[in-house]
Tab-separated table of C-alpha atoms in Angstrom:
chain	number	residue	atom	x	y	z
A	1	UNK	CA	39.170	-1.493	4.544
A	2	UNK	CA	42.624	0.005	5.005
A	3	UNK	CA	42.050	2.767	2.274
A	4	UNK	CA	38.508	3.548	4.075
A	5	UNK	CA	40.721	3.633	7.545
A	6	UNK	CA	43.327	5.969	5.986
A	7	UNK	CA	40.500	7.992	4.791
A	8	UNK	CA	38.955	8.327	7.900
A	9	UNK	CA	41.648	9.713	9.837
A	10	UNK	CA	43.038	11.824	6.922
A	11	UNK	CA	43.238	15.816	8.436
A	12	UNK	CA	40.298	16.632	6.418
A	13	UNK	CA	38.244	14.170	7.590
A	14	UNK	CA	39.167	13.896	11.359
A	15	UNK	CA	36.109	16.146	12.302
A	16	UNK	CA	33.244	13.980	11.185
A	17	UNK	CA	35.063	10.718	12.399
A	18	UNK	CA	35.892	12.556	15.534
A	19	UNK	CA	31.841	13.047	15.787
A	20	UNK	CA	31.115	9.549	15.029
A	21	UNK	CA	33.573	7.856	17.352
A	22	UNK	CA	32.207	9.940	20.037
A	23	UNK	CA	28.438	8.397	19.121
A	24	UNK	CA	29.528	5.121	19.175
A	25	UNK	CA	31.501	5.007	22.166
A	26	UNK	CA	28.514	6.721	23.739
A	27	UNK	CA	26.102	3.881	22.268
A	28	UNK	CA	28.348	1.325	23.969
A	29	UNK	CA	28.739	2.989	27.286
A	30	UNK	CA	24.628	2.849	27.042
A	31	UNK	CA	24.787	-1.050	26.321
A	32	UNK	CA	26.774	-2.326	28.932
A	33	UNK	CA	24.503	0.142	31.510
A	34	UNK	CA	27.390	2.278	32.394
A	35	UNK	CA	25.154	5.515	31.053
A	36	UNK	CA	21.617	5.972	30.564
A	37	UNK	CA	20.611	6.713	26.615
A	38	UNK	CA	18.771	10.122	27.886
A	39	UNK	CA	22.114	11.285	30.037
A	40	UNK	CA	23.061	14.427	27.581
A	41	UNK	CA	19.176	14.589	26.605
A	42	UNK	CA	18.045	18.613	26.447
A	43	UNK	CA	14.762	20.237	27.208
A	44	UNK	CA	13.070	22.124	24.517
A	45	UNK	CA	10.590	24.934	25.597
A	46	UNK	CA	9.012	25.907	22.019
A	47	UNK	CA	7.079	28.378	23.371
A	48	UNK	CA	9.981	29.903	25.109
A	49	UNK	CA	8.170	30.297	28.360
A	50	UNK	CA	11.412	31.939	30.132
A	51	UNK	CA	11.834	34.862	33.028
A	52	UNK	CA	13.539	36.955	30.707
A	53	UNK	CA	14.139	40.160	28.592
A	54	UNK	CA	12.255	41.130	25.680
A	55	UNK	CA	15.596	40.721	23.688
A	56	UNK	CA	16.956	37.487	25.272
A	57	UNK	CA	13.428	36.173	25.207
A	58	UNK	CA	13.736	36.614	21.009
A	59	UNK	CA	16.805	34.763	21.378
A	60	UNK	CA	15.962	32.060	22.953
A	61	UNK	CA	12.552	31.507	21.555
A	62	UNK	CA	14.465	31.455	17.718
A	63	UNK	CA	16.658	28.786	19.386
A	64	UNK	CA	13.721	26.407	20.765
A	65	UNK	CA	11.886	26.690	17.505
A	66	UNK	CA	15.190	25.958	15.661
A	67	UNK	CA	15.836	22.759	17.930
A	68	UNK	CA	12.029	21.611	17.754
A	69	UNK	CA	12.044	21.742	14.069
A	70	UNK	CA	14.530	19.333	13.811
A	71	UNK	CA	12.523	17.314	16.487
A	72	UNK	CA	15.085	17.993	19.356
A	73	UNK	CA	13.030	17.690	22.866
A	74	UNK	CA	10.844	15.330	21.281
A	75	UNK	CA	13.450	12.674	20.412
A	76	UNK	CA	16.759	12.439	22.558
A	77	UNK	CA	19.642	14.166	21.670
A	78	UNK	CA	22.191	11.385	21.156
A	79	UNK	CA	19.622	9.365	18.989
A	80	UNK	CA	19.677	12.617	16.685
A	81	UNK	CA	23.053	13.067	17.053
A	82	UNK	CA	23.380	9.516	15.847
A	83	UNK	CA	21.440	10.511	12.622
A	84	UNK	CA	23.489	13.564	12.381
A	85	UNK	CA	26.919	11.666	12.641
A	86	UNK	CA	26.920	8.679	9.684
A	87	UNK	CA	25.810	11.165	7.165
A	88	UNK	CA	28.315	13.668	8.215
A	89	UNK	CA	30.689	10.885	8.316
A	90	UNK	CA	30.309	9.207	5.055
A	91	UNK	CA	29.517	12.516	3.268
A	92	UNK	CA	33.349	14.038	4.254
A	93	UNK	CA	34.875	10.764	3.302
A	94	UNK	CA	33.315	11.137	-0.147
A	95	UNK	CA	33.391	14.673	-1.161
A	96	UNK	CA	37.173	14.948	0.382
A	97	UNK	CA	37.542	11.351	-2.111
A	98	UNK	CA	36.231	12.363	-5.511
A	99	UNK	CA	37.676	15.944	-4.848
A	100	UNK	CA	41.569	14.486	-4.252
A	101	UNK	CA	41.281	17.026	-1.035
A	102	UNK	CA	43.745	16.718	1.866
A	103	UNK	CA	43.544	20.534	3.152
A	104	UNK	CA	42.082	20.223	6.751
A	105	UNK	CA	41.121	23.936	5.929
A	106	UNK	CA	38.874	23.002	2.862
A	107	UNK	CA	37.733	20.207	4.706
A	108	UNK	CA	35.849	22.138	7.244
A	109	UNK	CA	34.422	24.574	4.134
A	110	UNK	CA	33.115	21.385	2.712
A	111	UNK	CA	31.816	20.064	6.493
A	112	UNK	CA	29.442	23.287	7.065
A	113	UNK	CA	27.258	22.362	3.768
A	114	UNK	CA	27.209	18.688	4.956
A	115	UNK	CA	26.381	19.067	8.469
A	116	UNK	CA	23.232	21.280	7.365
A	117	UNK	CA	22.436	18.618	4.805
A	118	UNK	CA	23.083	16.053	7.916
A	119	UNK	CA	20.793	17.850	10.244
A	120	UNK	CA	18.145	18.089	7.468
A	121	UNK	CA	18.543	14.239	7.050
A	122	UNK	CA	18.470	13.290	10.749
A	123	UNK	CA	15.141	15.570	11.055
A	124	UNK	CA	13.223	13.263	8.241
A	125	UNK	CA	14.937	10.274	9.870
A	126	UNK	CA	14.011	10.503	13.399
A	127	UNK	CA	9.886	12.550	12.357
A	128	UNK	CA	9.016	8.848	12.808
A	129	UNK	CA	10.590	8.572	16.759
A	130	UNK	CA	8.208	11.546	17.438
A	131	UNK	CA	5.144	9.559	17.966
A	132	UNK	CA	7.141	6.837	19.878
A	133	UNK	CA	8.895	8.441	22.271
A	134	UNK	CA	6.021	10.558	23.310
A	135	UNK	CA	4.068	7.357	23.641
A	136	UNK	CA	7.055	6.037	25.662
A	137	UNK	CA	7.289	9.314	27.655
A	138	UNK	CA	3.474	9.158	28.619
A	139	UNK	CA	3.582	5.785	29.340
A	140	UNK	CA	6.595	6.372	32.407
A	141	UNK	CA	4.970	9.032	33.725
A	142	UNK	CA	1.813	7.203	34.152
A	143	UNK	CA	3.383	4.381	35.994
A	144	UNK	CA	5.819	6.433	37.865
A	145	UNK	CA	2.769	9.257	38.725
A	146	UNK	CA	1.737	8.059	42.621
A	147	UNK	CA	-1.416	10.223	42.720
A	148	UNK	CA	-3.936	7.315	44.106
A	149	UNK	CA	-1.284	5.390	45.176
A	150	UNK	CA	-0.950	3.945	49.095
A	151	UNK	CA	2.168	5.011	50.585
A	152	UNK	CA	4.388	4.284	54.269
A	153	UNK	CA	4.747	7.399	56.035
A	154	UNK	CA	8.405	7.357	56.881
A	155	UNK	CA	8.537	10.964	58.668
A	156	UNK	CA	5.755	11.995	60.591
A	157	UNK	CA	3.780	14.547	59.015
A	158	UNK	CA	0.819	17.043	59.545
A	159	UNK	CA	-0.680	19.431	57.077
A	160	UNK	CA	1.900	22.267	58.934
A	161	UNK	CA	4.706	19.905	58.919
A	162	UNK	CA	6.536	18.467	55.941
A	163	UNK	CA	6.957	14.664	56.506
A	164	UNK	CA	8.078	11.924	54.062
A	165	UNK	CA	6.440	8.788	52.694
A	166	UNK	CA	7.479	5.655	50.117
A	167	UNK	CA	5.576	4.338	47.221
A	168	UNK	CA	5.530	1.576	44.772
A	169	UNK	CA	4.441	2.283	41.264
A	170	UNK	CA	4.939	-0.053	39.646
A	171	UNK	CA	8.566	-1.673	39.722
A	172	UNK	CA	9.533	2.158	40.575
A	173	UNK	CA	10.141	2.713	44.305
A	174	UNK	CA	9.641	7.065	45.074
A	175	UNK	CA	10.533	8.546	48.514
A	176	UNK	CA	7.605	11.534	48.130
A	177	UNK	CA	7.676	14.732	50.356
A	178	UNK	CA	4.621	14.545	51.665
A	179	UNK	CA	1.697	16.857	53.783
A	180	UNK	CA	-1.711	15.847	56.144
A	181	UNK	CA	-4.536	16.669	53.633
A	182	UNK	CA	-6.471	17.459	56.430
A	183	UNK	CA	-5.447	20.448	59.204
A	184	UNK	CA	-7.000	17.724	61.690
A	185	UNK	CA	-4.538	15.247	60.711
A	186	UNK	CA	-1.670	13.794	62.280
A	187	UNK	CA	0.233	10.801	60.202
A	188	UNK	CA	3.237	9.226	62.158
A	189	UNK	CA	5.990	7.041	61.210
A	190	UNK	CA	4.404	3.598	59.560
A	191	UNK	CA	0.880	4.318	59.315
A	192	UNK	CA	-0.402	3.749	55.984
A	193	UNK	CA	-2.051	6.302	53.734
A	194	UNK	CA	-3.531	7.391	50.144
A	195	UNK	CA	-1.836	10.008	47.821
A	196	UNK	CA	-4.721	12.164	46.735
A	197	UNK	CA	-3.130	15.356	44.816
A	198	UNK	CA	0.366	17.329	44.335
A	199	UNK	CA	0.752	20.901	45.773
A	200	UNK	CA	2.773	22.731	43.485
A	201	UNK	CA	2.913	25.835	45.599
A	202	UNK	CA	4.570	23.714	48.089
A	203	UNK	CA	6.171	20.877	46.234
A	204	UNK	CA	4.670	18.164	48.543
A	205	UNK	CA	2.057	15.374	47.705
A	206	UNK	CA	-0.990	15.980	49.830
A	207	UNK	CA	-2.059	12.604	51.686
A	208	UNK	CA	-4.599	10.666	53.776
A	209	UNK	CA	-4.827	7.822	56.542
A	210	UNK	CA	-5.847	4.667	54.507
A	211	UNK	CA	-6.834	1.691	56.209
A	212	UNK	CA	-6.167	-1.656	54.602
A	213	UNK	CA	-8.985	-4.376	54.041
């Protein structure tokens, strides 16, 4: 244990420890709730829908491809980090071993082949989180989607005038920014009423006086 220690925080391999302290202090700020596991999670556009240039639209198409071949935006970043740092990790430890290395300088020529052969083995590792997390992902957003819902209209509203209005979905409580369906339609503070659709154009859920049975 104490040669593995003294390997670990030998120059050449202070990099890939470095990486892997950082993932499991991260994991532990996750378990006692002081972060949530998606906090540094990043959103993959793979068919790099951007308002851009023809050349910086190249760019950063390349780059969502590149990050959605090794399954980043469809699994969270620190999980593939996490399958990213132990290889790295225990790879540096024992090419820097069997090689007698303790240049910090040929240690980071030897981490550039390892972290691509990391990357390639955190992409096979986490192909099988694919199908999980999107079922995870579809599952929250049905729960937590309040079309059909009833809501409390907390600020008046009329289909001119942006009001607000609370829903339960779930064990989720929203605060919704909310519009009169109807240009009849005046909803004041406490009266109940049904969510029937979203208005993108003005960012607002469109709703209805609901009576309860």
């Amino acid at each position: 244990m104490t040669e593995l220690l003294q390997a670990a925080l030998s120059p050449p391999n202070l990099p890939a420890t470095g990486l892997l302290i950082f993932v499991l202090l991260y994991w532990l700020t996750v378990i006692v709730g002081l972060l949530d596991f998606k906090t540094l999670d990043i959103d993959v556009d793979a068919d790099g829908h951007h308002d851009v240039g023809h050349e910086a639209h190249m760019g950063v198409s390349w780059l969502n491809h590149a990050l959605a071949f090794f399954n980043l935006g469809r699994v969270p970043l620190m999980v593939f980090l996490s399958f990213v740092a132990l290889p790295l990790w225990v790879g540096s430890i024992l090419a820097n071993h069997y090689t007698g290395n303790r240049s910090w300088l040929l240690g980071l020529l030897f981490a550039v082949p390892l972290f691509i052969g990391s990357l390639l083995v955190a992409k096979v590792l986490t192909t099988p989180f694919v199908h999980l997390f999107a079922t995870l992902e579809k599952d929250h957003a049905d729960h937590t989607n309040p079309v059909g819902k009833i809501c409390t209209v907390l600020l008046p509203t009329t289909r001119e005038r942006l009001g607000q209005a609370a829903v339960r979905t779930g064990e989720v409580a929203l605060t919704l920014n909310v519009r009169a369906a109807s240009a009849a339609t005046e909803l004041r503070k406490g009266d109940t009423a049904l969510v029937i659709d979203y208005d993108a154009a003005g960012r607002c859920y469109l709703i209805e006086p609901y009576e309860l049975s």
